[in-house]
CSV table of C-alpha atoms in Angstrom, one decimal:
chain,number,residue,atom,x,y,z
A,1,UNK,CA,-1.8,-3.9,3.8
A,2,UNK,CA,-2.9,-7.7,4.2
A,3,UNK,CA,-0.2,-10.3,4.2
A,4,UNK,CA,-0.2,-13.7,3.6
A,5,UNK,CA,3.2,-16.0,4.0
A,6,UNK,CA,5.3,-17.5,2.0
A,7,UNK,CA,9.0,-18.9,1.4
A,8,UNK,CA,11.2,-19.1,-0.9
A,9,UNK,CA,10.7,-22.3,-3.4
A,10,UNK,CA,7.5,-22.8,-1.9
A,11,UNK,CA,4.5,-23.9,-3.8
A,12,UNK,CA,0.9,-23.3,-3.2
A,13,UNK,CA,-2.5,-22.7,-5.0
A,14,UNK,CA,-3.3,-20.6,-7.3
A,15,UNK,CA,-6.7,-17.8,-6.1
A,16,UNK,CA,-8.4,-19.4,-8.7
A,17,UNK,CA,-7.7,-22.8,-7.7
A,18,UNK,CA,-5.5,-23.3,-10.7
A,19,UNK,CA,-2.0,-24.9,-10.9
A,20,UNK,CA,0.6,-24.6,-8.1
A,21,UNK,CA,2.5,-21.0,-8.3
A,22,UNK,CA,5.9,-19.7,-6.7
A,23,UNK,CA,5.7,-17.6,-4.1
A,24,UNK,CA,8.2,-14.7,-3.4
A,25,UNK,CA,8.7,-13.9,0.3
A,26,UNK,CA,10.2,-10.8,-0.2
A,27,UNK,CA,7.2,-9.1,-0.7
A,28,UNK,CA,6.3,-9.8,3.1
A,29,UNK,CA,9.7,-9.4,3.7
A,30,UNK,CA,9.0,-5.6,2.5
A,31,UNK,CA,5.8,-4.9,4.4
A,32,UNK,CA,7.3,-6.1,7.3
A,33,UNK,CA,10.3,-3.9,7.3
A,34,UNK,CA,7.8,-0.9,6.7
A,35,UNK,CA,5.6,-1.1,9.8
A,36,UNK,CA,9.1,-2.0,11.5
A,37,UNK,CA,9.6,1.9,10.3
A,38,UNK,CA,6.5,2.8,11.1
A,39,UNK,CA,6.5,1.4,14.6
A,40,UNK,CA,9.8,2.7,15.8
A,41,UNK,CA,8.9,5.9,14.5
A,42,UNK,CA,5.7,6.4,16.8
A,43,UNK,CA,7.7,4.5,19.7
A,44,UNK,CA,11.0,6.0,19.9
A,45,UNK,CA,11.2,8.9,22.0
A,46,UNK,CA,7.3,8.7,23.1
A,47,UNK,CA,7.3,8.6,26.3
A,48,UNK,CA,10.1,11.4,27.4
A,49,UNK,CA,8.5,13.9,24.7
A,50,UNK,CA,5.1,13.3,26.3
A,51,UNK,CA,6.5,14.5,29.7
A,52,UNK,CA,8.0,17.0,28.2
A,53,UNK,CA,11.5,15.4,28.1
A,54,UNK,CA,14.1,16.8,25.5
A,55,UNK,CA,17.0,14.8,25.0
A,56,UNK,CA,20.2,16.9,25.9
A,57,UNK,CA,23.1,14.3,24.8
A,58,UNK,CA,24.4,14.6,21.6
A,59,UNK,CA,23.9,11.3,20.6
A,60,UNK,CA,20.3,11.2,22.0
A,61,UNK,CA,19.3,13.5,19.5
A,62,UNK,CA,20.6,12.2,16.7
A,63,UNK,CA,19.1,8.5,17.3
A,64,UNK,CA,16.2,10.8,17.7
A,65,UNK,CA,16.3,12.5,14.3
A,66,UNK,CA,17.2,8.9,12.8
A,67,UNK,CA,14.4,7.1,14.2
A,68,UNK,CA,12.1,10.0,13.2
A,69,UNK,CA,12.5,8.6,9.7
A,70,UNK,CA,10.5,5.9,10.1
A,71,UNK,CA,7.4,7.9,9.1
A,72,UNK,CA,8.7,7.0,5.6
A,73,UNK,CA,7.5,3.2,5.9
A,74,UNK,CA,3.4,4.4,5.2
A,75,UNK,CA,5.2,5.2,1.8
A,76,UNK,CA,6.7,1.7,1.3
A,77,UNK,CA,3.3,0.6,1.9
A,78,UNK,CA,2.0,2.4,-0.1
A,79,UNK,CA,4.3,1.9,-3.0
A,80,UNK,CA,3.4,-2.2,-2.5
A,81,UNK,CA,-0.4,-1.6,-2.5
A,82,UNK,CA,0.0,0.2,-5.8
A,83,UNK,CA,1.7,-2.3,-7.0
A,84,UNK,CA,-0.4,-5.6,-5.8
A,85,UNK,CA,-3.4,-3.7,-5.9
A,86,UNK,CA,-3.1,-3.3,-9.5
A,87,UNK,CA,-1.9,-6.8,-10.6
A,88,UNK,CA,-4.5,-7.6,-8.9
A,89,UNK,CA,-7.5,-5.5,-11.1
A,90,UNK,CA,-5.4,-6.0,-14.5
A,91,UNK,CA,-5.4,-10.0,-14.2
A,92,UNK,CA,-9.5,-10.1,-13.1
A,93,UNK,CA,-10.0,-7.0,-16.3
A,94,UNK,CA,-12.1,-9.5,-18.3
A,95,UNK,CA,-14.0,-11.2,-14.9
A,96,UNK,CA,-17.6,-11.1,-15.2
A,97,UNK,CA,-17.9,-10.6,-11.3
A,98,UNK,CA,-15.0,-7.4,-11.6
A,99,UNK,CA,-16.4,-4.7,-9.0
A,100,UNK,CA,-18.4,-7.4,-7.1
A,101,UNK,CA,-15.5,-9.6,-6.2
A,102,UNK,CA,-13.1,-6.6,-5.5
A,103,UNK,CA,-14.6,-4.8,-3.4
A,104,UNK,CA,-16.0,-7.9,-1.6
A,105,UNK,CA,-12.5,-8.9,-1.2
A,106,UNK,CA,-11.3,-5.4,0.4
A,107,UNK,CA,-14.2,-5.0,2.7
A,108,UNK,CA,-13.7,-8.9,4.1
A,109,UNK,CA,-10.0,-8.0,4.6
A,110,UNK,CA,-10.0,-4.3,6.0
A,111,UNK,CA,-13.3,-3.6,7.1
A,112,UNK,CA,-13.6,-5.9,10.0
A,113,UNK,CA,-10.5,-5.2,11.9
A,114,UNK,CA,-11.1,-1.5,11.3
A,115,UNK,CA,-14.7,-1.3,12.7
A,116,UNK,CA,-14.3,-3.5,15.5
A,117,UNK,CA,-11.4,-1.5,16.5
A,118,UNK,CA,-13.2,1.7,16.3
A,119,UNK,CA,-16.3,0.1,18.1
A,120,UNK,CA,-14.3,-1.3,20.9
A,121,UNK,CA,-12.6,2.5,21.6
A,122,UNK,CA,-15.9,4.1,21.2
A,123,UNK,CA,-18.2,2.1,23.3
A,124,UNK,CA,-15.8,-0.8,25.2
A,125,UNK,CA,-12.8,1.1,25.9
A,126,UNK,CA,-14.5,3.9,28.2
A,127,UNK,CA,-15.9,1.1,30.8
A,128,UNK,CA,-12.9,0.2,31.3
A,129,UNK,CA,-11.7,2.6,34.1
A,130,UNK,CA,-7.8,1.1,33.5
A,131,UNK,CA,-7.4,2.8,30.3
A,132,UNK,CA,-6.1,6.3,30.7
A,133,UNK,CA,-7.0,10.0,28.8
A,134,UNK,CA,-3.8,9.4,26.8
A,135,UNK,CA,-5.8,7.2,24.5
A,136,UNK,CA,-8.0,10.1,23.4
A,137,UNK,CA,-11.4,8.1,23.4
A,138,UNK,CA,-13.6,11.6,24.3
A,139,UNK,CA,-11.7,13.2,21.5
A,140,UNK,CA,-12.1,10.3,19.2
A,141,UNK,CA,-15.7,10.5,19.9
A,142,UNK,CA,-16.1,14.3,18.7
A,143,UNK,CA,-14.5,13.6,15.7
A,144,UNK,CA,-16.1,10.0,15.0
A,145,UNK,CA,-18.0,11.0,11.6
A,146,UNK,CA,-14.5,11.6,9.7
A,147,UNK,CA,-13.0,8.0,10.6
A,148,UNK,CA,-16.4,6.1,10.2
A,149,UNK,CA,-16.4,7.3,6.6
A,150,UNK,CA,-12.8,6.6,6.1
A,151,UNK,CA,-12.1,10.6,5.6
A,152,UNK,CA,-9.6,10.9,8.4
A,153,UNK,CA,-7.4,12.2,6.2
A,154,UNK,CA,-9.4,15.0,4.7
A,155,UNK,CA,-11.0,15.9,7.8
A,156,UNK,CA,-7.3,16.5,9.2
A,157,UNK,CA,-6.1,18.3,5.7
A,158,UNK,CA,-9.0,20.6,5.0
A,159,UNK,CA,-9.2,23.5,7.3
A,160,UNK,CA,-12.9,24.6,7.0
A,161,UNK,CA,-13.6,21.2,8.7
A,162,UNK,CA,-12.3,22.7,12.0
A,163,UNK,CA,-11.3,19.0,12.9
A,164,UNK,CA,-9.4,18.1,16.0
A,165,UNK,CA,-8.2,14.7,14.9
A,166,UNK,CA,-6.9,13.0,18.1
A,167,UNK,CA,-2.8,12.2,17.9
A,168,UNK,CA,-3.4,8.0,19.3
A,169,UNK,CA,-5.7,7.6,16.4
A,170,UNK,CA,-3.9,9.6,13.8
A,171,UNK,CA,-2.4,7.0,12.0
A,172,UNK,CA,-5.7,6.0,10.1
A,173,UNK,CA,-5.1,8.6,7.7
A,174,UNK,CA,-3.3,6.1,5.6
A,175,UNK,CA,-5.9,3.7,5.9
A,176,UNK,CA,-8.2,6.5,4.2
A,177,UNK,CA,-6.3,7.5,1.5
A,178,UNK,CA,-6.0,3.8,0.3
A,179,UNK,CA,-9.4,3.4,0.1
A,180,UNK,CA,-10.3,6.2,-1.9
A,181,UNK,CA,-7.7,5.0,-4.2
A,182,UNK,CA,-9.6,1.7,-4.1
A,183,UNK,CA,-12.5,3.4,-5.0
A,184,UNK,CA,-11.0,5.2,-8.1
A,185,UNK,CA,-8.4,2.9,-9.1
A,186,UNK,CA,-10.7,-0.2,-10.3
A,187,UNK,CA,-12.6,2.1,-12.4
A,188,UNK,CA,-9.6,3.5,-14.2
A,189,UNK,CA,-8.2,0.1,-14.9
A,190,UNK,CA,-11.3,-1.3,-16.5
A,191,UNK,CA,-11.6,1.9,-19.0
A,192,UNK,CA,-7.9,2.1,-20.0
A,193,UNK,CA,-5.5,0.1,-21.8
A,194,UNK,CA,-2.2,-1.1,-20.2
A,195,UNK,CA,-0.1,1.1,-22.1
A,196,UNK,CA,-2.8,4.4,-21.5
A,197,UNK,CA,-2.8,3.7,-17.7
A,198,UNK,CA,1.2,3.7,-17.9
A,199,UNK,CA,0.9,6.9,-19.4
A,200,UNK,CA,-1.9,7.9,-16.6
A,201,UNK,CA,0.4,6.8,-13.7
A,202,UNK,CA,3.7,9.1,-15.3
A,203,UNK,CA,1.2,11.9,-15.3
A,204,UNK,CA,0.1,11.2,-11.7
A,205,UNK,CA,3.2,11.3,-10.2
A,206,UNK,CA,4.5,14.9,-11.6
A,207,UNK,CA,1.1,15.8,-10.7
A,208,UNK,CA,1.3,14.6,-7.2
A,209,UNK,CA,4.6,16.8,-6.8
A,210,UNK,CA,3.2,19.9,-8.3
A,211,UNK,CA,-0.2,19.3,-5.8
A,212,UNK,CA,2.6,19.1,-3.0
A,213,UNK,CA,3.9,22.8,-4.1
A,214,UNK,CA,0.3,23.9,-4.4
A,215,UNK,CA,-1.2,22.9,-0.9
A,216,UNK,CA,2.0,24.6,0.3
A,217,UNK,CA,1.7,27.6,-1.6
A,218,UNK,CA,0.3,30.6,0.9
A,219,UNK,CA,-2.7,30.7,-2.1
A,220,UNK,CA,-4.1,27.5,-0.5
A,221,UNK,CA,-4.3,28.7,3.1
A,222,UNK,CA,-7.4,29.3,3.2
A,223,UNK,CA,-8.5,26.1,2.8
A,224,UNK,CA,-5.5,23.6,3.5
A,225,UNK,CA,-3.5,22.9,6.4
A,226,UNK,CA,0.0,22.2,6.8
A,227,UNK,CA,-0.1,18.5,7.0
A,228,UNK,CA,-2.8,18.7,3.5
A,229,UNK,CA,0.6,18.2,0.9
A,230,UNK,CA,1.2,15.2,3.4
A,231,UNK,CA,-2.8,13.6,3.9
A,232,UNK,CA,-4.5,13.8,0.7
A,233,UNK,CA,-4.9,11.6,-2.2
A,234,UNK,CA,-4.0,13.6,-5.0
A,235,UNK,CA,-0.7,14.7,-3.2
A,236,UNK,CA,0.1,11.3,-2.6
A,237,UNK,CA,-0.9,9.2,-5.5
A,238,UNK,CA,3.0,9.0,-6.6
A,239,UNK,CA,3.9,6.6,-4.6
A,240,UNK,CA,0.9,4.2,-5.4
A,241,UNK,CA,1.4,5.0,-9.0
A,242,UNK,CA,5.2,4.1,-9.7
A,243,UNK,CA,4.2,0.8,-7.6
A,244,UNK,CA,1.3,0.3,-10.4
A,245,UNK,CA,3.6,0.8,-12.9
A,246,UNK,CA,5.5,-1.8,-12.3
A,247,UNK,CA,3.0,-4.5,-12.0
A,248,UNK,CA,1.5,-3.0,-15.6
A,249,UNK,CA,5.6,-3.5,-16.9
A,250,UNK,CA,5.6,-7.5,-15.8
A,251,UNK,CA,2.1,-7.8,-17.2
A,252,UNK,CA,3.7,-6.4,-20.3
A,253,UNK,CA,6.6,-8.6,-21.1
A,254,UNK,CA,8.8,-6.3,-20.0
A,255,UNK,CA,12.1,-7.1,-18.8
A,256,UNK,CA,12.0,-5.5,-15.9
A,257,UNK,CA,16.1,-7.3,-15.7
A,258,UNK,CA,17.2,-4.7,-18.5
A,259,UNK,CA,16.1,-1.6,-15.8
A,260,UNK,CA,17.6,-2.9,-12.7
A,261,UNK,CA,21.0,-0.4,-13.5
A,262,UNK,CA,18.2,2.4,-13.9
A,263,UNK,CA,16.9,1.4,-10.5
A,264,UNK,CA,20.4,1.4,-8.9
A,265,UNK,CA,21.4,4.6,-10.6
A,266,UNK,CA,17.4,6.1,-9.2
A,267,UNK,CA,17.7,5.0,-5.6
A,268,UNK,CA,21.4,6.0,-5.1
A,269,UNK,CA,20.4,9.6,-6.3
A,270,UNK,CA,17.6,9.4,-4.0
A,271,UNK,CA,19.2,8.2,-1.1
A,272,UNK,CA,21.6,11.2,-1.5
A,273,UNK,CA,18.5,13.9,-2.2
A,274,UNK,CA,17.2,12.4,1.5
A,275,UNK,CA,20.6,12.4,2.9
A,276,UNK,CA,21.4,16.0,2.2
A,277,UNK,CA,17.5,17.0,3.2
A,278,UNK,CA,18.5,15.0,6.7
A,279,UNK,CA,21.6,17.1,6.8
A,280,UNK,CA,20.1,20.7,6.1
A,281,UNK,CA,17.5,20.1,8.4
A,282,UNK,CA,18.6,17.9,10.9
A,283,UNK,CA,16.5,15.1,10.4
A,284,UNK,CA,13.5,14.1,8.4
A,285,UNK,CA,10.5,15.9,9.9
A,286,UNK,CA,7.4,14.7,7.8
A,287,UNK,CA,5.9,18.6,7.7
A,288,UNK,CA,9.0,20.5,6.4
A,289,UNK,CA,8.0,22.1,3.0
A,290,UNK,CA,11.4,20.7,1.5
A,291,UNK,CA,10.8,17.2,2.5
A,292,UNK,CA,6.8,17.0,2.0
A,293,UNK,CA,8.1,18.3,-1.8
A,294,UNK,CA,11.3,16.9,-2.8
A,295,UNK,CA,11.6,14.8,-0.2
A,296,UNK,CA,8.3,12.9,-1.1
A,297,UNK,CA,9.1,12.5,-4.4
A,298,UNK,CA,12.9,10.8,-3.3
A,299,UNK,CA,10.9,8.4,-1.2
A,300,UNK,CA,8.6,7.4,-4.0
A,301,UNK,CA,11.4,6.8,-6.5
A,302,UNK,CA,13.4,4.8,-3.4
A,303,UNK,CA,11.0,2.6,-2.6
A,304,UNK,CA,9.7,1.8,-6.2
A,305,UNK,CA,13.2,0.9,-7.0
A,306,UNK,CA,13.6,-0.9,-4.1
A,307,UNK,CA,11.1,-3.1,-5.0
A,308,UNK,CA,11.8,-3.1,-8.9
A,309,UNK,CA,15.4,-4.6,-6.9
A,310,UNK,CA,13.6,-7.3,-5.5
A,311,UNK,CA,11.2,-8.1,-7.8
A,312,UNK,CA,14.7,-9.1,-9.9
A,313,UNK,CA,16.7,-10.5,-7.3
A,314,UNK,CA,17.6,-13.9,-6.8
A,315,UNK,CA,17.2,-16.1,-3.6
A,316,UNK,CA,20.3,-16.1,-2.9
A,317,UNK,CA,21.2,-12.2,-3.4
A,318,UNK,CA,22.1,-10.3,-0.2
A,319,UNK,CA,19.4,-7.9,-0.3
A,320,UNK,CA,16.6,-10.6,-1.1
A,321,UNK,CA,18.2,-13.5,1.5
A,322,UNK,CA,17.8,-9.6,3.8
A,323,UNK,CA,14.2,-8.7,3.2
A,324,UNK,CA,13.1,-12.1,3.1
A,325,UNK,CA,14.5,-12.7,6.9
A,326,UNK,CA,11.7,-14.5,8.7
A,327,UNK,CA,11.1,-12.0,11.5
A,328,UNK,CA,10.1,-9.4,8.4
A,329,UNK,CA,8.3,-12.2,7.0
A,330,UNK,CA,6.3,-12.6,10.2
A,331,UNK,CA,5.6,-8.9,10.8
A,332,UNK,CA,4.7,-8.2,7.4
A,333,UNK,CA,2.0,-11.2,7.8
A,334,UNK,CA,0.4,-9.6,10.6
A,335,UNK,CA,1.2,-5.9,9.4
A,336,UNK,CA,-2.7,-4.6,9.2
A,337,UNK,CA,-3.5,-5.3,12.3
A,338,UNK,CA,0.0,-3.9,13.6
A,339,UNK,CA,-0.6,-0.8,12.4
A,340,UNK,CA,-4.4,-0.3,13.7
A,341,UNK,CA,-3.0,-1.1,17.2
A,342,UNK,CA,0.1,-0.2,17.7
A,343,UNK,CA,0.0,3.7,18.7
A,344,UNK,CA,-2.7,3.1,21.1
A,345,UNK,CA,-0.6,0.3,23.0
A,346,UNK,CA,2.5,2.8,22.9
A,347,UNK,CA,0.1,5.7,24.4
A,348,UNK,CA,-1.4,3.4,26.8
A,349,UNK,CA,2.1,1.8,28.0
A,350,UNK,CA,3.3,6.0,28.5
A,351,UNK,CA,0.7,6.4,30.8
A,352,UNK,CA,1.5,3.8,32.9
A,353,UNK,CA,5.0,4.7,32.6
A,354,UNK,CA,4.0,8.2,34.0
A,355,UNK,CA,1.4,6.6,36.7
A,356,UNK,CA,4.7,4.7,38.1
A,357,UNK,CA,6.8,7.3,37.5
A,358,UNK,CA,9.2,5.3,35.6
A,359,UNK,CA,10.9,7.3,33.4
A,360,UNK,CA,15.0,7.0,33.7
A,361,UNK,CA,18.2,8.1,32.2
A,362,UNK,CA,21.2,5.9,32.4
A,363,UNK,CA,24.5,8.1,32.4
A,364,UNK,CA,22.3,10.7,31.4
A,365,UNK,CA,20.9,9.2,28.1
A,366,UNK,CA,17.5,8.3,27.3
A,367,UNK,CA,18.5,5.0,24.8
A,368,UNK,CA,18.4,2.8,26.9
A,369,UNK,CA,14.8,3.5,28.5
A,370,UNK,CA,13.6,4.2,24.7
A,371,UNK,CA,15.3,0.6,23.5
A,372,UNK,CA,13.3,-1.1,26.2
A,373,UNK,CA,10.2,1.0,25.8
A,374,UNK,CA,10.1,0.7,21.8
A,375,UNK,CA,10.5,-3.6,22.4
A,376,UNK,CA,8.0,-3.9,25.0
A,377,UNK,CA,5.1,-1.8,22.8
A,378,UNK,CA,6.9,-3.6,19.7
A,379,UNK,CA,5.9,-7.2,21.6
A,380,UNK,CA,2.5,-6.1,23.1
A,381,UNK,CA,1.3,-4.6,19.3
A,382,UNK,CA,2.9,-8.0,17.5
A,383,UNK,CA,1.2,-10.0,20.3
A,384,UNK,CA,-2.5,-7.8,19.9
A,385,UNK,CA,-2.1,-8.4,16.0
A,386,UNK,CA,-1.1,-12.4,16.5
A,387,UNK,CA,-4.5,-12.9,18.3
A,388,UNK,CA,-6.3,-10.5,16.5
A,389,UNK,CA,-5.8,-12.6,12.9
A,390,UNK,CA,-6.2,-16.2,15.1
A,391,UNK,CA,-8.9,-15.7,16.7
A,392,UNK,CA,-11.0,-13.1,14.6
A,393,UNK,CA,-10.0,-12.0,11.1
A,394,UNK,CA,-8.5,-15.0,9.7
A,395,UNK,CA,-12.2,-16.5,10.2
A,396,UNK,CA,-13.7,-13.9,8.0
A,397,UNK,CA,-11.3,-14.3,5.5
A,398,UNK,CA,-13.0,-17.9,5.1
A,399,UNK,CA,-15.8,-15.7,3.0
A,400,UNK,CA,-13.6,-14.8,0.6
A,401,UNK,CA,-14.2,-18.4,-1.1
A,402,UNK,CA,-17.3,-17.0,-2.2
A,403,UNK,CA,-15.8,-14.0,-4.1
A,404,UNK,CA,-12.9,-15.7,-5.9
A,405,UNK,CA,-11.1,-13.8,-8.6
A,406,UNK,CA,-11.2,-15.2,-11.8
A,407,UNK,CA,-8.5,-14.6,-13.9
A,408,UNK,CA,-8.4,-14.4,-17.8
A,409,UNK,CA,-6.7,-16.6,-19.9
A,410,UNK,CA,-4.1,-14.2,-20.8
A,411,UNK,CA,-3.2,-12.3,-17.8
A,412,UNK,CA,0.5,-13.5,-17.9
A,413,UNK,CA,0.8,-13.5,-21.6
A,414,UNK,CA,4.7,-12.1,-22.1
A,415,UNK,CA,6.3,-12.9,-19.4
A,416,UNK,CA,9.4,-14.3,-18.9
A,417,UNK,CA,9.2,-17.8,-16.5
A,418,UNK,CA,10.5,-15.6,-13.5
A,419,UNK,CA,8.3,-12.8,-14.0
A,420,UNK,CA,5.6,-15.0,-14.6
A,421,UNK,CA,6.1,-16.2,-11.1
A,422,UNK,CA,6.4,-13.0,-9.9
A,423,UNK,CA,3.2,-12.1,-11.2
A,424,UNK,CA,1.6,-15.1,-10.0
A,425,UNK,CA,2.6,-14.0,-6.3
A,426,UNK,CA,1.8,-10.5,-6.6
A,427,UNK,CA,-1.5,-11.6,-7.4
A,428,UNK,CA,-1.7,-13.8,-4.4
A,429,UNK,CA,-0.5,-11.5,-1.7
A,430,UNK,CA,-2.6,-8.9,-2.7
A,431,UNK,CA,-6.2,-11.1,-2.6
């Protein structure tokens, strides 16, 4: 989920230090609306449902079930990783440094951040008598092994494991299942064709559905938990697939222009499968067999064509002039480390809510506490991230001079002059 800025019209250098190249905001634009999702999901509500809180007014409830949609923006992300991700391995196939510079790349932009956070909450965050038990640390520390490995997600999903992953430090699941598709993915795009991994990527998203129906099936009890069809890789991959596909289509020649009516026609039929799934069952709860099967799949197709929308849009179209506002821009810059901090700021501002005994309603309702609540963590994890990239990561991204990609010759062969662009950027935002 790295980031880096851009505008529209706006020119810089190449990753190989080749000519100038467009850059599309929107793409930062995107990632920023999706931990906006992400945030307001964990935020909304926290602090009332932690003291045991239910909200009684009608309309409490359903900006409750609303905002407890925003679980859906891991998927955006996910869709966008697929998608960059890939451009990035199909344009460095033919680099004599492949594997080296990759995965030199990836551990320079997500490994710091990640282990420094986890060493600070294991070893500097329990000296400090001001933070509470709501951030977990002691149950962190039990369960250590499975996010030092980056196998959160498997140690939650696999019930022989008997692991107790703590709830402030859940969201690194994510985080695991996109590196073990980093460690997979490279592989299969240096073996297979373009066309063959097109093919690979329609397979892998029926498959991920029919995984879904498995892992929910009372056959895989034994062995899987409830949250498995929602945690694991191969239940997952859909959504990183359909976003590979599309990078493999502008590296193609393909027109993407000619499917933007497909696209409509796609994410209107998905927005109605979600809608009705909200309906039946009053909301989308992540963990509801309909929604961790259908619903899943609707997300995937959404947010593929969303971006398939963009990727075809114009400057001056609504929907890109929208995603490409520059407060998205801005949080989709500094989404990584966003997303690392941002649950443990919320838990950590509900306990001194609950220390000061400052929960309120106002006529009876709990929006207005929440609206205040879900800005002031919103500022604190946007400030945390801000400083985080200034004063730490943006330094060790200096490395990645050392590891440049290198790009063959014919990496954009086909494409159209706003593809090609489009292409160009892609590859950019994702280094």
């Amino acid at each position: 989920m790295t980031a880096v800025p851009g505008s529209a019209n706006v020119t810089a250098q190449s990753p190989d230090g080749g000519a100038a190249i467009e850059r599309l905001p929107a793409l930062d634009g995107l990632r920023g609306l999706a931990i906006l999702l992400v945030m307001q999901f964990h935020f909304w509500g926290l602090a009332f449902g932690v003291a045991g809180w239910q909200p009684s007014l009608g309309i409490d409830r359903f900006f409750h079930r609303l905002f407890g949609t925003g679980w859906s923006g891991v998927d955006l992300f996910f869709v966008l990783s697929g998608f960059l991700i890939t451009g990035v391995l199909y344009d460095a196939k033919h680099s004599s440094a492949y594997f080296r510079n990759f995965y030199a790349r990836r551990f320079l932009r997500i490994f710091p951040l990640y282990y420094g956070f986890l060493a600070g909450a294991l070893f500097v965050l329990p000296v400090w008598n001001r933070v509470s038990d709501q951030g977990q640390i002691e149950q962190l520390r039990q369960v250590q092994f499975w996010y030092w490995t980056y196998l959160v997600n498997l140690g939650s999903a696999i019930k022989p494991f008997h692991s107790n992953i703590p709830l402030v430090h859940i969201q690194f699941w994510s985080l695991a299942l996109e590196e073990q598709f980093y460690l997979i993915w490279p592989l299969l795009m240096l073996l297979f064709s373009r066309r063959s991994m097109m093919l690979l990527c329609a397979v892998l998203v029926a498959g991920a559905l029919a995984t879904r129906y498995v892992l929910l099936d009372p056959v895989s009890a034994p062995f899987a938990n409830q949250n498995a069809a929602h945690l694991l890789l191969p239940a997952r991959v859909d959504t990183l697939a359909l976003g590979a596909v599309l990078a493999l289509a502008l590296r193609g020649g393909i027109d993407l222009h000619r499917w933007k009516p497909v696209a409509l026609v796609i994410s209107a039929g998905a927005l109605t499968v979600l809608t009705m799934l909200f309906i039946r069952h009053g909301g989308l709860t992540p963990l509801d067999r309909d929604v961790e099967t259908v619903g899943l799949s609707a997300l995937a197709l959404l947010y593929a064509s969303l971006l398939l929308l963009l990727l075809t849009a114009k400057p001056a179209d609504r929907l890109h002039r929208l995603v490409s506002h520059a407060s998205l821009r801005f949080l989709g810059r500094y989404s990584y480390a966003i997303y690392v901090f941002h649950l443990l700021v919320a838990f950590e501002l509900t306990a001194e809510v609950n220390r000061r005994h400052g929960l309120h309603l106002l006529f009876g309702s709990q929006i207005p506490f929440n609206i205040g609540f879900s800005l002031t963590c919103t500022a604190i994890s946007v400030t945390a991230a801000w400083l985080s990239w200034h004063l730490f990561e943006k330094h060790v991204q200096k490395l990645k001079r050392y590891v440049p990609y290198e790009r063959h010759s014919d990496a954009g062969r086909g494409l159209a002059t706003g593809q090609r662009a489009t292409a160009e950027v892609s590859h950019a935002i994702g280094s």
